[in-house]
Coordinates of C-alpha atoms in Angstrom, one line a residue:
M11 CA 40.1 -19.1 40.7
Q12 CA 41.1 -22.5 41.9
A13 CA 41.6 -23.7 38.3
A14 CA 43.7 -20.7 37.4
A15 CA 45.8 -21.2 40.5
A16 CA 46.3 -24.9 39.6
F17 CA 47.5 -23.9 36.1
Q18 CA 50.0 -21.3 37.4
S19 CA 51.4 -23.9 39.9
H20 CA 52.3 -26.2 37.0
E21 CA 54.1 -23.5 34.9
M22 CA 57.9 -24.0 34.6
P23 CA 59.9 -21.2 36.2
S24 CA 61.5 -18.9 33.6
D25 CA 65.1 -19.5 34.9
I26 CA 64.7 -23.2 34.3
R27 CA 63.3 -22.7 30.8
W28 CA 66.3 -20.5 30.1
M29 CA 68.7 -23.1 31.3
Q30 CA 67.1 -25.8 29.2
A31 CA 67.3 -23.6 26.1
V32 CA 71.0 -22.9 26.8
T33 CA 71.6 -26.6 27.3
Q34 CA 69.9 -27.5 24.0
F35 CA 71.8 -24.8 22.2
M36 CA 75.1 -26.0 23.6
A37 CA 74.3 -29.5 22.6
W38 CA 73.7 -28.5 19.0
V39 CA 76.9 -26.5 19.0
M40 CA 78.9 -29.5 20.3
L41 CA 77.3 -31.7 17.8
A42 CA 78.1 -29.3 14.9
L43 CA 81.7 -29.0 16.2
A44 CA 82.0 -32.8 16.4
V45 CA 80.7 -33.2 12.8
A46 CA 83.0 -30.5 11.5
A47 CA 86.0 -32.1 13.3
A48 CA 85.0 -35.5 11.9
L49 CA 84.7 -34.1 8.4
T50 CA 88.1 -32.3 8.7
W51 CA 89.7 -35.5 9.9
V52 CA 88.2 -37.5 7.1
S53 CA 89.2 -34.9 4.5
R54 CA 92.8 -34.9 5.6
Q55 CA 93.2 -38.6 5.1
P56 CA 95.6 -39.7 2.4
F57 CA 92.7 -41.3 0.5
F58 CA 91.4 -37.9 -0.5
Q59 CA 94.7 -36.5 -1.7
I60 CA 94.6 -35.6 -5.4
R61 CA 96.1 -38.7 -7.1
Q62 CA 95.2 -38.1 -10.7
V63 CA 94.8 -35.1 -12.9
R64 CA 93.1 -36.1 -16.2
I65 CA 93.6 -33.6 -19.0
E66 CA 91.2 -33.6 -21.9
G67 CA 90.8 -31.6 -25.0
E68 CA 92.2 -31.4 -28.5
L69 CA 95.8 -30.2 -28.0
Q70 CA 97.8 -29.2 -31.1
R71 CA 100.1 -26.6 -29.6
N72 CA 100.8 -28.3 -26.3
N73 CA 101.5 -31.8 -25.1
L74 CA 100.5 -33.3 -21.7
P75 CA 104.0 -33.3 -20.1
T76 CA 104.3 -29.5 -20.9
V77 CA 100.9 -28.7 -19.5
R78 CA 101.5 -30.7 -16.4
A79 CA 104.9 -29.2 -15.8
N80 CA 103.5 -25.7 -16.1
A81 CA 100.4 -26.1 -14.0
L82 CA 100.5 -28.9 -11.5
P83 CA 103.3 -27.5 -9.2
R84 CA 101.0 -24.4 -8.6
I85 CA 97.9 -26.3 -7.6
H86 CA 97.5 -27.3 -3.9
G87 CA 94.9 -29.1 -1.8
D88 CA 93.0 -32.3 -1.6
Y89 CA 89.6 -33.3 -3.1
F90 CA 87.8 -31.1 -0.6
S91 CA 90.1 -28.1 -0.3
V92 CA 91.5 -27.6 -3.8
D93 CA 90.5 -24.2 -5.2
L94 CA 88.9 -24.9 -8.6
Q95 CA 88.8 -21.2 -9.6
H96 CA 92.5 -20.9 -8.9
A97 CA 93.2 -24.2 -10.7
R98 CA 91.4 -22.9 -13.7
Q99 CA 93.4 -19.7 -13.7
V100 CA 96.6 -21.6 -13.4
F101 CA 95.8 -23.8 -16.5
E102 CA 94.8 -20.7 -18.5
T103 CA 98.3 -19.2 -18.0
V104 CA 99.8 -22.2 -19.9
P105 CA 100.9 -20.9 -23.3
W106 CA 98.3 -21.4 -26.0
V107 CA 95.5 -22.3 -23.5
R108 CA 92.4 -20.2 -24.2
K109 CA 90.0 -21.7 -21.7
A110 CA 90.1 -24.3 -19.0
V111 CA 87.3 -26.1 -17.1
V112 CA 88.3 -27.9 -13.9
R113 CA 86.0 -30.2 -11.9
R114 CA 86.4 -32.7 -9.1
V115 CA 85.8 -36.4 -9.7
W116 CA 85.2 -38.6 -6.6
P117 CA 87.2 -39.4 -4.6
N118 CA 90.7 -38.1 -5.6
E119 CA 90.7 -36.9 -9.2
L120 CA 90.7 -33.6 -11.0
R121 CA 89.4 -33.5 -14.6
V122 CA 90.6 -30.7 -16.8
T123 CA 89.2 -29.8 -20.2
L124 CA 91.4 -27.4 -22.2
E125 CA 90.6 -25.4 -25.3
E126 CA 93.6 -23.9 -27.2
H127 CA 93.8 -20.7 -29.1
R128 CA 93.4 -21.1 -32.8
P129 CA 95.4 -18.3 -34.4
A130 CA 93.8 -16.2 -37.2
A131 CA 96.3 -13.3 -37.6
Y132 CA 99.2 -11.4 -36.2
W133 CA 98.3 -8.4 -34.1
S134 CA 100.4 -5.3 -34.6
H135 CA 99.7 -2.1 -32.7
D136 CA 101.4 0.5 -30.5
E137 CA 104.8 -0.6 -31.8
R138 CA 104.1 -4.2 -30.6
D139 CA 104.2 -7.1 -33.0
D140 CA 104.5 -10.1 -30.6
Q141 CA 100.8 -10.9 -30.3
L142 CA 98.2 -12.9 -32.2
V143 CA 94.5 -12.7 -32.7
N144 CA 92.5 -16.0 -32.4
I145 CA 89.5 -17.0 -34.4
Q146 CA 87.2 -15.4 -31.7
G147 CA 88.9 -12.0 -32.2
E148 CA 90.8 -12.2 -28.9
V149 CA 94.3 -10.9 -28.6
F150 CA 96.7 -13.2 -26.8
D151 CA 100.4 -13.4 -26.1
V152 CA 102.5 -16.2 -27.5
N153 CA 106.0 -17.1 -28.7
I154 CA 105.8 -15.8 -32.3
G155 CA 108.3 -18.4 -33.3
D156 CA 105.6 -21.0 -32.8
V157 CA 103.8 -19.8 -35.9
E158 CA 106.6 -18.5 -38.1
D159 CA 106.0 -21.3 -40.6
E160 CA 102.3 -20.5 -40.9
R161 CA 101.0 -18.1 -43.5
L162 CA 99.1 -15.8 -41.1
P163 CA 98.0 -12.3 -42.2
T164 CA 98.8 -9.3 -40.1
L165 CA 96.1 -7.0 -38.6
K166 CA 97.7 -3.6 -38.1
A167 CA 95.6 -1.7 -35.7
P168 CA 95.4 2.1 -35.0
T169 CA 97.1 3.6 -31.9
H170 CA 95.5 2.5 -28.6
A171 CA 93.3 -0.1 -30.3
T172 CA 90.7 -1.8 -28.2
A173 CA 89.6 -5.4 -27.9
D174 CA 86.5 -4.6 -29.9
Q175 CA 88.6 -3.3 -32.7
A176 CA 90.4 -6.6 -32.9
Q177 CA 87.1 -8.4 -33.4
Q178 CA 86.0 -5.8 -36.0
M179 CA 89.3 -6.1 -37.9
L180 CA 89.0 -9.9 -37.9
Q181 CA 85.5 -9.7 -39.3
M182 CA 86.6 -7.3 -42.0
L183 CA 89.5 -9.6 -42.9
G184 CA 87.1 -12.5 -43.4
R185 CA 84.8 -10.5 -45.6
L186 CA 87.6 -9.1 -47.7
R187 CA 89.2 -12.5 -48.2
T188 CA 86.1 -13.6 -50.0
V189 CA 85.6 -10.4 -52.0
L190 CA 89.3 -10.1 -53.1
A191 CA 89.7 -13.8 -53.9
P192 CA 89.2 -13.3 -57.7
L193 CA 92.5 -11.3 -57.6
G194 CA 94.3 -14.6 -57.2
T195 CA 96.4 -13.6 -54.2
E196 CA 96.0 -13.6 -50.4
I197 CA 95.8 -10.7 -48.0
D198 CA 99.2 -10.1 -46.3
T199 CA 98.2 -7.1 -44.1
L200 CA 95.0 -5.4 -43.2
E201 CA 95.5 -2.0 -41.7
L202 CA 93.1 0.3 -40.0
N203 CA 95.0 3.6 -39.6
D204 CA 94.4 6.4 -37.2
R205 CA 92.3 8.3 -39.8
G206 CA 89.9 5.3 -40.1
N207 CA 91.1 4.2 -43.5
W208 CA 91.2 0.5 -44.3
I209 CA 94.3 -0.4 -46.3
V210 CA 95.0 -3.9 -47.7
T211 CA 98.4 -5.1 -48.8
L212 CA 98.3 -8.3 -50.8
E213 CA 100.9 -11.0 -50.9
D214 CA 102.1 -9.8 -54.3
E215 CA 102.7 -6.4 -52.6
A216 CA 99.8 -4.6 -54.3
V217 CA 98.3 -2.0 -52.0
I218 CA 94.6 -1.1 -52.0
N219 CA 93.2 1.9 -50.0
L220 CA 89.6 1.0 -49.3
G221 CA 88.8 4.3 -47.5
R222 CA 86.6 4.8 -44.5
G223 CA 83.2 3.7 -43.5
E224 CA 81.2 0.8 -42.0
I225 CA 82.0 -2.7 -43.1
P226 CA 79.1 -3.0 -45.6
D227 CA 80.3 0.3 -47.3
V228 CA 83.9 -0.8 -47.5
I229 CA 82.9 -4.2 -48.8
G230 CA 80.7 -2.6 -51.4
R231 CA 83.6 -0.5 -52.8
A232 CA 85.9 -3.5 -52.8
S233 CA 83.3 -5.6 -54.7
R234 CA 82.9 -3.0 -57.4
F235 CA 86.7 -2.7 -57.7
V236 CA 87.2 -6.4 -58.2
R237 CA 84.4 -6.6 -60.8
T238 CA 85.9 -3.8 -63.0
L239 CA 89.7 -4.3 -62.5
P240 CA 90.0 -7.1 -65.0
Q241 CA 88.9 -4.7 -67.8
L242 CA 91.9 -2.4 -67.1
Q243 CA 94.3 -5.3 -66.7
A244 CA 93.1 -6.8 -70.0
Q245 CA 93.5 -3.5 -71.7
Y246 CA 97.0 -2.8 -70.4
G247 CA 98.3 -6.3 -69.7
Q248 CA 100.0 -5.3 -66.4
P249 CA 99.4 -6.5 -62.8
L250 CA 98.1 -4.2 -60.1
E251 CA 100.5 -2.1 -58.1
S252 CA 98.1 0.1 -56.1
A253 CA 94.6 1.3 -56.0
D254 CA 92.8 4.1 -54.2
L255 CA 89.1 3.5 -53.7
R256 CA 88.3 6.7 -51.8
Y257 CA 86.9 8.5 -54.8
P258 CA 83.1 9.0 -54.6
K259 CA 82.5 7.9 -58.2
G260 CA 85.4 5.6 -59.0
Y261 CA 88.9 4.7 -58.1
A262 CA 92.5 5.5 -59.1
V263 CA 94.6 2.6 -60.2
K264 CA 98.3 2.2 -60.7
L265 CA 99.4 -0.8 -62.8
R266 CA 103.0 -1.9 -62.7
G267 CA 105.0 0.0 -65.3
L268 CA 102.2 2.4 -66.0
T269 CA 101.1 5.8 -64.7
T270 CA 98.0 6.2 -62.4
L271 CA 94.7 5.4 -64.0
Q272 CA 91.2 6.2 -62.9
E273 CA 88.6 3.6 -63.5
N274 CA 86.3 3.6 -66.5
S275 CA 86.2 5.4 -69.8
V276 CA 88.7 7.3 -72.0
V277 CA 92.4 8.3 -71.5
K278 CA 93.0 12.0 -70.9
S279 CA 96.4 13.4 -69.9
G280 CA 97.7 10.0 -68.9
A281 CA 94.7 9.1 -66.8
I282 CA 91.4 7.3 -67.5
Q283 CA 88.6 9.6 -66.4
R284 CA 85.3 8.2 -65.2
Q285 CA 82.3 9.3 -67.3

């Protein structure tokens, strides 16, 4: 009993313990506020103001003065407070810029790496013809006059085309360029109409209706057409005007100056019928 009484007599009263806890808590709060105030004061010193913006990347459509003039007036803050996400978005609004990466470099520099769009084709849909498709299949806005001297094909999309269709059409364009290369002319326009038919217009104004289907099916029809067309041209000595590949067992061809022909075999009533 005496030992227990002695132990209780040395125990600190609860109100004193509470006061000590509050005091320690307030001390930590004051220390945190002091540190925050010090950091705020330091960050606002002129030494940390952004003094240099280094722009890197292979620029072909832009130059550094143009990029700086478009972006820098809209970027605010010092090394600590500048919003990198906002800065990235600002740089990506500069014409021709596809992607920007912005990072801080101690103690007062921003380093920006830019990637420009590389145009692959004109994009025409919903009565708009003022956009381009880049090599990634992404549609972007641009001053069309910037590429008027470049031989870009046109992708003519169906009504209400989606971003996925732009990628699909660009993929089809690449495949068809290879398949149709033996014809000796480039693709001027690749159209995917509202019925799902793929239609190619060549630079010599010949038109080829490739029909509907998945890319491998369409490419297969185009390949067979290219392999057999020279036989008809050699026989009649005329260039291609149009072709319709939607027939299940052949295709219809119109050569310049001649009536419509159907691939393979003998002439009947002004047409070559497939056997």
